[in-house]
Amino acid sequence: MEKTIMKNLLHCPVTATMEVIGGKWKLLIIYLISNDINRFGKMGMMLKNISKQMLTTQLRELENDGIIERKIYAEIPPRVEYFLTAKGNSLTPVIERLRDFGMEFLIPREEASVDQLHV
């Protein structure tokens, strides 16, 4: 039974999706870009604990998987911005639902914990 489950997970659409957007940073990067935070430096400031190397790696992987595209402007100094592709934009409803889940289930729990401290 366990071998059958593992065999099925290898060809599972959820597994395939997680290979593209899984990990600590990718969904957050996609969320930032979808909210017009699309410059490397600004993303680095918003994602406080990400190293420049990790941000670069995650952006490259998302670009290679067709989720984002990079646009280089012919300016001095050079300016680079990232945008969601059609494939990346298709993730927007999923990310919005995750945000809604957080607002509904996680934020009230945090507020309750803070309120209990003041009792």
PDB file of N, CA and C in Angstrom, residues 33-86:
ATOM      1  N   ILE A  33       5.563  40.257  -5.960  1.00  0.00           N
ATOM      2  CA  ILE A  33       5.539  40.677  -7.364  1.00  0.00           C
ATOM      3  C   ILE A  33       4.101  40.971  -7.806  1.00  0.00           C
ATOM      4  N   SER A  34       3.154  40.175  -7.335  1.00  0.00           N
ATOM      5  CA  SER A  34       1.748  40.406  -7.699  1.00  0.00           C
ATOM      6  C   SER A  34       1.225  41.711  -7.113  1.00  0.00           C
ATOM      7  N   ASN A  35       1.926  42.254  -6.116  1.00  0.00           N
ATOM      8  CA  ASN A  35       1.560  43.523  -5.496  1.00  0.00           C
ATOM      9  C   ASN A  35       2.523  44.641  -5.895  1.00  0.00           C
ATOM     10  N   ASP A  36       3.113  44.501  -7.071  1.00  0.00           N
ATOM     11  CA  ASP A  36       3.992  45.518  -7.668  1.00  0.00           C
ATOM     12  C   ASP A  36       5.262  45.805  -6.868  1.00  0.00           C
ATOM     13  N   ILE A  37       5.666  44.878  -6.049  1.00  0.00           N
ATOM     14  CA  ILE A  37       6.984  44.962  -5.418  1.00  0.00           C
ATOM     15  C   ILE A  37       7.861  44.039  -6.246  1.00  0.00           C
ATOM     16  N   ASN A  38       8.482  44.619  -7.276  1.00  0.00           N
ATOM     17  CA  ASN A  38       9.121  43.784  -8.290  1.00  0.00           C
ATOM     18  C   ASN A  38      10.590  44.116  -8.536  1.00  0.00           C
ATOM     19  N   ARG A  39      11.182  44.858  -7.625  1.00  0.00           N
ATOM     20  CA  ARG A  39      12.608  45.158  -7.737  1.00  0.00           C
ATOM     21  C   ARG A  39      13.353  44.350  -6.677  1.00  0.00           C
ATOM     22  N   PHE A  40      14.532  43.869  -7.032  1.00  0.00           N
ATOM     23  CA  PHE A  40      15.323  42.991  -6.171  1.00  0.00           C
ATOM     24  C   PHE A  40      15.535  43.608  -4.782  1.00  0.00           C
ATOM     25  N   GLY A  41      15.983  44.855  -4.758  1.00  0.00           N
ATOM     26  CA  GLY A  41      16.284  45.505  -3.476  1.00  0.00           C
ATOM     27  C   GLY A  41      15.069  45.620  -2.577  1.00  0.00           C
ATOM     28  N   LYS A  42      13.935  45.993  -3.153  1.00  0.00           N
ATOM     29  CA  LYS A  42      12.702  46.138  -2.369  1.00  0.00           C
ATOM     30  C   LYS A  42      12.244  44.775  -1.848  1.00  0.00           C
ATOM     31  N   MET A  43      12.356  43.738  -2.682  1.00  0.00           N
ATOM     32  CA  MET A  43      11.988  42.391  -2.218  1.00  0.00           C
ATOM     33  C   MET A  43      12.888  41.984  -1.057  1.00  0.00           C
ATOM     34  N   GLY A  44      14.175  42.272  -1.188  1.00  0.00           N
ATOM     35  CA  GLY A  44      15.112  41.940  -0.115  1.00  0.00           C
ATOM     36  C   GLY A  44      14.773  42.632   1.186  1.00  0.00           C
ATOM     37  N   MET A  45      14.300  43.880   1.099  1.00  0.00           N
ATOM     38  CA  MET A  45      13.903  44.612   2.308  1.00  0.00           C
ATOM     39  C   MET A  45      12.624  44.033   2.917  1.00  0.00           C
ATOM     40  N   MET A  46      11.707  43.615   2.065  1.00  0.00           N
ATOM     41  CA  MET A  46      10.431  43.077   2.563  1.00  0.00           C
ATOM     42  C   MET A  46      10.595  41.685   3.160  1.00  0.00           C
ATOM     43  N   LEU A  47      11.490  40.895   2.575  1.00  0.00           N
ATOM     44  CA  LEU A  47      11.752  39.538   3.063  1.00  0.00           C
ATOM     45  C   LEU A  47      13.005  39.621   3.946  1.00  0.00           C
ATOM     46  N   LYS A  48      12.826  40.041   5.162  1.00  0.00           N
ATOM     47  CA  LYS A  48      13.934  40.434   6.038  1.00  0.00           C
ATOM     48  C   LYS A  48      15.015  39.372   6.234  1.00  0.00           C
ATOM     49  N   ASN A  49      14.662  38.118   6.292  1.00  0.00           N
ATOM     50  CA  ASN A  49      15.649  37.083   6.615  1.00  0.00           C
ATOM     51  C   ASN A  49      16.199  36.345   5.404  1.00  0.00           C
ATOM     52  N   ILE A  50      15.913  36.844   4.207  1.00  0.00           N
ATOM     53  CA  ILE A  50      16.419  36.163   3.013  1.00  0.00           C
ATOM     54  C   ILE A  50      17.775  36.765   2.630  1.00  0.00           C
ATOM     55  N   SER A  51      18.708  35.906   2.288  1.00  0.00           N
ATOM     56  CA  SER A  51      20.007  36.393   1.824  1.00  0.00           C
ATOM     57  C   SER A  51      19.888  36.802   0.352  1.00  0.00           C
ATOM     58  N   LYS A  52      20.813  37.628  -0.103  1.00  0.00           N
ATOM     59  CA  LYS A  52      20.808  38.034  -1.511  1.00  0.00           C
ATOM     60  C   LYS A  52      20.985  36.822  -2.413  1.00  0.00           C
ATOM     61  N   GLN A  53      21.835  35.894  -1.992  1.00  0.00           N
ATOM     62  CA  GLN A  53      22.067  34.684  -2.782  1.00  0.00           C
ATOM     63  C   GLN A  53      20.795  33.847  -2.879  1.00  0.00           C
ATOM     64  N   MET A  54      20.084  33.696  -1.779  1.00  0.00           N
ATOM     65  CA  MET A  54      18.846  32.910  -1.788  1.00  0.00           C
ATOM     66  C   MET A  54      17.777  33.593  -2.637  1.00  0.00           C
ATOM     67  N   LEU A  55      17.653  34.914  -2.526  1.00  0.00           N
ATOM     68  CA  LEU A  55      16.671  35.629  -3.339  1.00  0.00           C
ATOM     69  C   LEU A  55      16.994  35.459  -4.819  1.00  0.00           C
ATOM     70  N   THR A  56      18.260  35.582  -5.165  1.00  0.00           N
ATOM     71  CA  THR A  56      18.685  35.386  -6.552  1.00  0.00           C
ATOM     72  C   THR A  56      18.337  33.986  -7.030  1.00  0.00           C
ATOM     73  N   THR A  57      18.631  32.985  -6.218  1.00  0.00           N
ATOM     74  CA  THR A  57      18.346  31.590  -6.577  1.00  0.00           C
ATOM     75  C   THR A  57      16.855  31.370  -6.781  1.00  0.00           C
ATOM     76  N   GLN A  58      16.044  31.879  -5.864  1.00  0.00           N
ATOM     77  CA  GLN A  58      14.603  31.681  -5.953  1.00  0.00           C
ATOM     78  C   GLN A  58      14.030  32.391  -7.180  1.00  0.00           C
ATOM     79  N   LEU A  59      14.505  33.600  -7.460  1.00  0.00           N
ATOM     80  CA  LEU A  59      14.041  34.322  -8.646  1.00  0.00           C
ATOM     81  C   LEU A  59      14.416  33.565  -9.921  1.00  0.00           C
ATOM     82  N   ARG A  60      15.622  33.049  -9.968  1.00  0.00           N
ATOM     83  CA  ARG A  60      16.050  32.288 -11.155  1.00  0.00           C
ATOM     84  C   ARG A  60      15.214  31.032 -11.345  1.00  0.00           C
ATOM     85  N   GLU A  61      14.935  30.331 -10.248  1.00  0.00           N
ATOM     86  CA  GLU A  61      14.118  29.117 -10.354  1.00  0.00           C
ATOM     87  C   GLU A  61      12.704  29.448 -10.830  1.00  0.00           C
ATOM     88  N   LEU A  62      12.120  30.517 -10.284  1.00  0.00           N
ATOM     89  CA  LEU A  62      10.781  30.917 -10.713  1.00  0.00           C
ATOM     90  C   LEU A  62      10.781  31.345 -12.185  1.00  0.00           C
ATOM     91  N   GLU A  63      11.857  31.992 -12.608  1.00  0.00           N
ATOM     92  CA  GLU A  63      11.973  32.377 -14.015  1.00  0.00           C
ATOM     93  C   GLU A  63      12.125  31.138 -14.905  1.00  0.00           C
ATOM     94  N   ASN A  64      12.970  30.207 -14.497  1.00  0.00           N
ATOM     95  CA  ASN A  64      13.171  28.978 -15.275  1.00  0.00           C
ATOM     96  C   ASN A  64      11.896  28.150 -15.380  1.00  0.00           C
ATOM     97  N   ASP A  65      11.045  28.220 -14.356  1.00  0.00           N
ATOM     98  CA  ASP A  65       9.790  27.469 -14.366  1.00  0.00           C
ATOM     99  C   ASP A  65       8.657  28.232 -15.046  1.00  0.00           C
ATOM    100  N   GLY A  66       8.950  29.420 -15.565  1.00  0.00           N
ATOM    101  CA  GLY A  66       7.950  30.175 -16.306  1.00  0.00           C
ATOM    102  C   GLY A  66       6.930  30.893 -15.452  1.00  0.00           C
ATOM    103  N   ILE A  67       7.225  31.099 -14.169  1.00  0.00           N
ATOM    104  CA  ILE A  67       6.298  31.777 -13.266  1.00  0.00           C
ATOM    105  C   ILE A  67       6.492  33.290 -13.331  1.00  0.00           C
ATOM    106  N   ILE A  68       7.734  33.719 -13.461  1.00  0.00           N
ATOM    107  CA  ILE A  68       8.040  35.145 -13.563  1.00  0.00           C
ATOM    108  C   ILE A  68       8.913  35.386 -14.783  1.00  0.00           C
ATOM    109  N   GLU A  69       8.970  36.638 -15.187  1.00  0.00           N
ATOM    110  CA  GLU A  69       9.904  37.048 -16.224  1.00  0.00           C
ATOM    111  C   GLU A  69      10.666  38.261 -15.714  1.00  0.00           C
ATOM    112  N   ARG A  70      11.865  38.401 -16.218  1.00  0.00           N
ATOM    113  CA  ARG A  70      12.749  39.483 -15.799  1.00  0.00           C
ATOM    114  C   ARG A  70      12.863  40.461 -16.957  1.00  0.00           C
ATOM    115  N   LYS A  71      12.710  41.737 -16.638  1.00  0.00           N
ATOM    116  CA  LYS A  71      12.875  42.765 -17.658  1.00  0.00           C
ATOM    117  C   LYS A  71      14.039  43.650 -17.250  1.00  0.00           C
ATOM    118  N   ILE A  72      15.007  43.785 -18.146  1.00  0.00           N
ATOM    119  CA  ILE A  72      16.187  44.603 -17.903  1.00  0.00           C
ATOM    120  C   ILE A  72      16.023  45.890 -18.714  1.00  0.00           C
ATOM    121  N   TYR A  73      16.102  47.016 -18.018  1.00  0.00           N
ATOM    122  CA  TYR A  73      15.972  48.311 -18.666  1.00  0.00           C
ATOM    123  C   TYR A  73      17.357  48.840 -19.012  1.00  0.00           C
ATOM    124  N   ALA A  74      17.480  49.409 -20.202  1.00  0.00           N
ATOM    125  CA  ALA A  74      18.760  49.948 -20.661  1.00  0.00           C
ATOM    126  C   ALA A  74      18.964  51.336 -20.065  1.00  0.00           C
ATOM    127  N   GLU A  75      19.320  51.351 -18.803  1.00  0.00           N
ATOM    128  CA  GLU A  75      19.557  52.593 -18.076  1.00  0.00           C
ATOM    129  C   GLU A  75      20.887  52.490 -17.358  1.00  0.00           C
ATOM    130  N   ILE A  76      21.370  53.608 -16.901  1.00  0.00           N
ATOM    131  CA  ILE A  76      22.567  53.608 -16.069  1.00  0.00           C
ATOM    132  C   ILE A  76      22.183  54.258 -14.754  1.00  0.00           C
ATOM    133  N   PRO A  77      22.287  53.574 -13.627  1.00  0.00           N
ATOM    134  CA  PRO A  77      22.622  52.152 -13.513  1.00  0.00           C
ATOM    135  C   PRO A  77      21.486  51.279 -14.049  1.00  0.00           C
ATOM    136  N   PRO A  78      21.826  50.036 -14.439  1.00  0.00           N
ATOM    137  CA  PRO A  78      20.797  49.141 -14.983  1.00  0.00           C
ATOM    138  C   PRO A  78      19.686  48.897 -13.963  1.00  0.00           C
ATOM    139  N   ARG A  79      18.479  48.792 -14.466  1.00  0.00           N
ATOM    140  CA  ARG A  79      17.329  48.519 -13.608  1.00  0.00           C
ATOM    141  C   ARG A  79      16.710  47.217 -14.079  1.00  0.00           C
ATOM    142  N   VAL A  80      16.394  46.351 -13.123  1.00  0.00           N
ATOM    143  CA  VAL A  80      15.775  45.054 -13.412  1.00  0.00           C
ATOM    144  C   VAL A  80      14.481  44.970 -12.615  1.00  0.00           C
ATOM    145  N   GLU A  81      13.431  44.552 -13.290  1.00  0.00           N
ATOM    146  CA  GLU A  81      12.152  44.330 -12.624  1.00  0.00           C
ATOM    147  C   GLU A  81      11.631  42.949 -12.993  1.00  0.00           C
ATOM    148  N   TYR A  82      10.854  42.395 -12.096  1.00  0.00           N
ATOM    149  CA  TYR A  82      10.277  41.071 -12.283  1.00  0.00           C
ATOM    150  C   TYR A  82       8.766  41.206 -12.389  1.00  0.00           C
ATOM    151  N   PHE A  83       8.187  40.404 -13.268  1.00  0.00           N
ATOM    152  CA  PHE A  83       6.753  40.414 -13.491  1.00  0.00           C
ATOM    153  C   PHE A  83       6.251  38.979 -13.563  1.00  0.00           C
ATOM    154  N   LEU A  84       4.998  38.784 -13.194  1.00  0.00           N
ATOM    155  CA  LEU A  84       4.383  37.472 -13.317  1.00  0.00           C
ATOM    156  C   LEU A  84       4.049  37.206 -14.776  1.00  0.00           C
ATOM    157  N   THR A  85       4.280  35.994 -15.212  1.00  0.00           N
ATOM    158  CA  THR A  85       3.840  35.551 -16.527  1.00  0.00           C
ATOM    159  C   THR A  85       2.367  35.156 -16.418  1.00  0.00           C
ATOM    160  N   ALA A  86       1.776  34.745 -17.517  1.00  0.00           N
ATOM    161  CA  ALA A  86       0.390  34.245 -17.477  1.00  0.00           C
ATOM    162  C   ALA A  86       0.299  33.058 -16.518  1.00  0.00           C
TER     163      ALA A  86
END
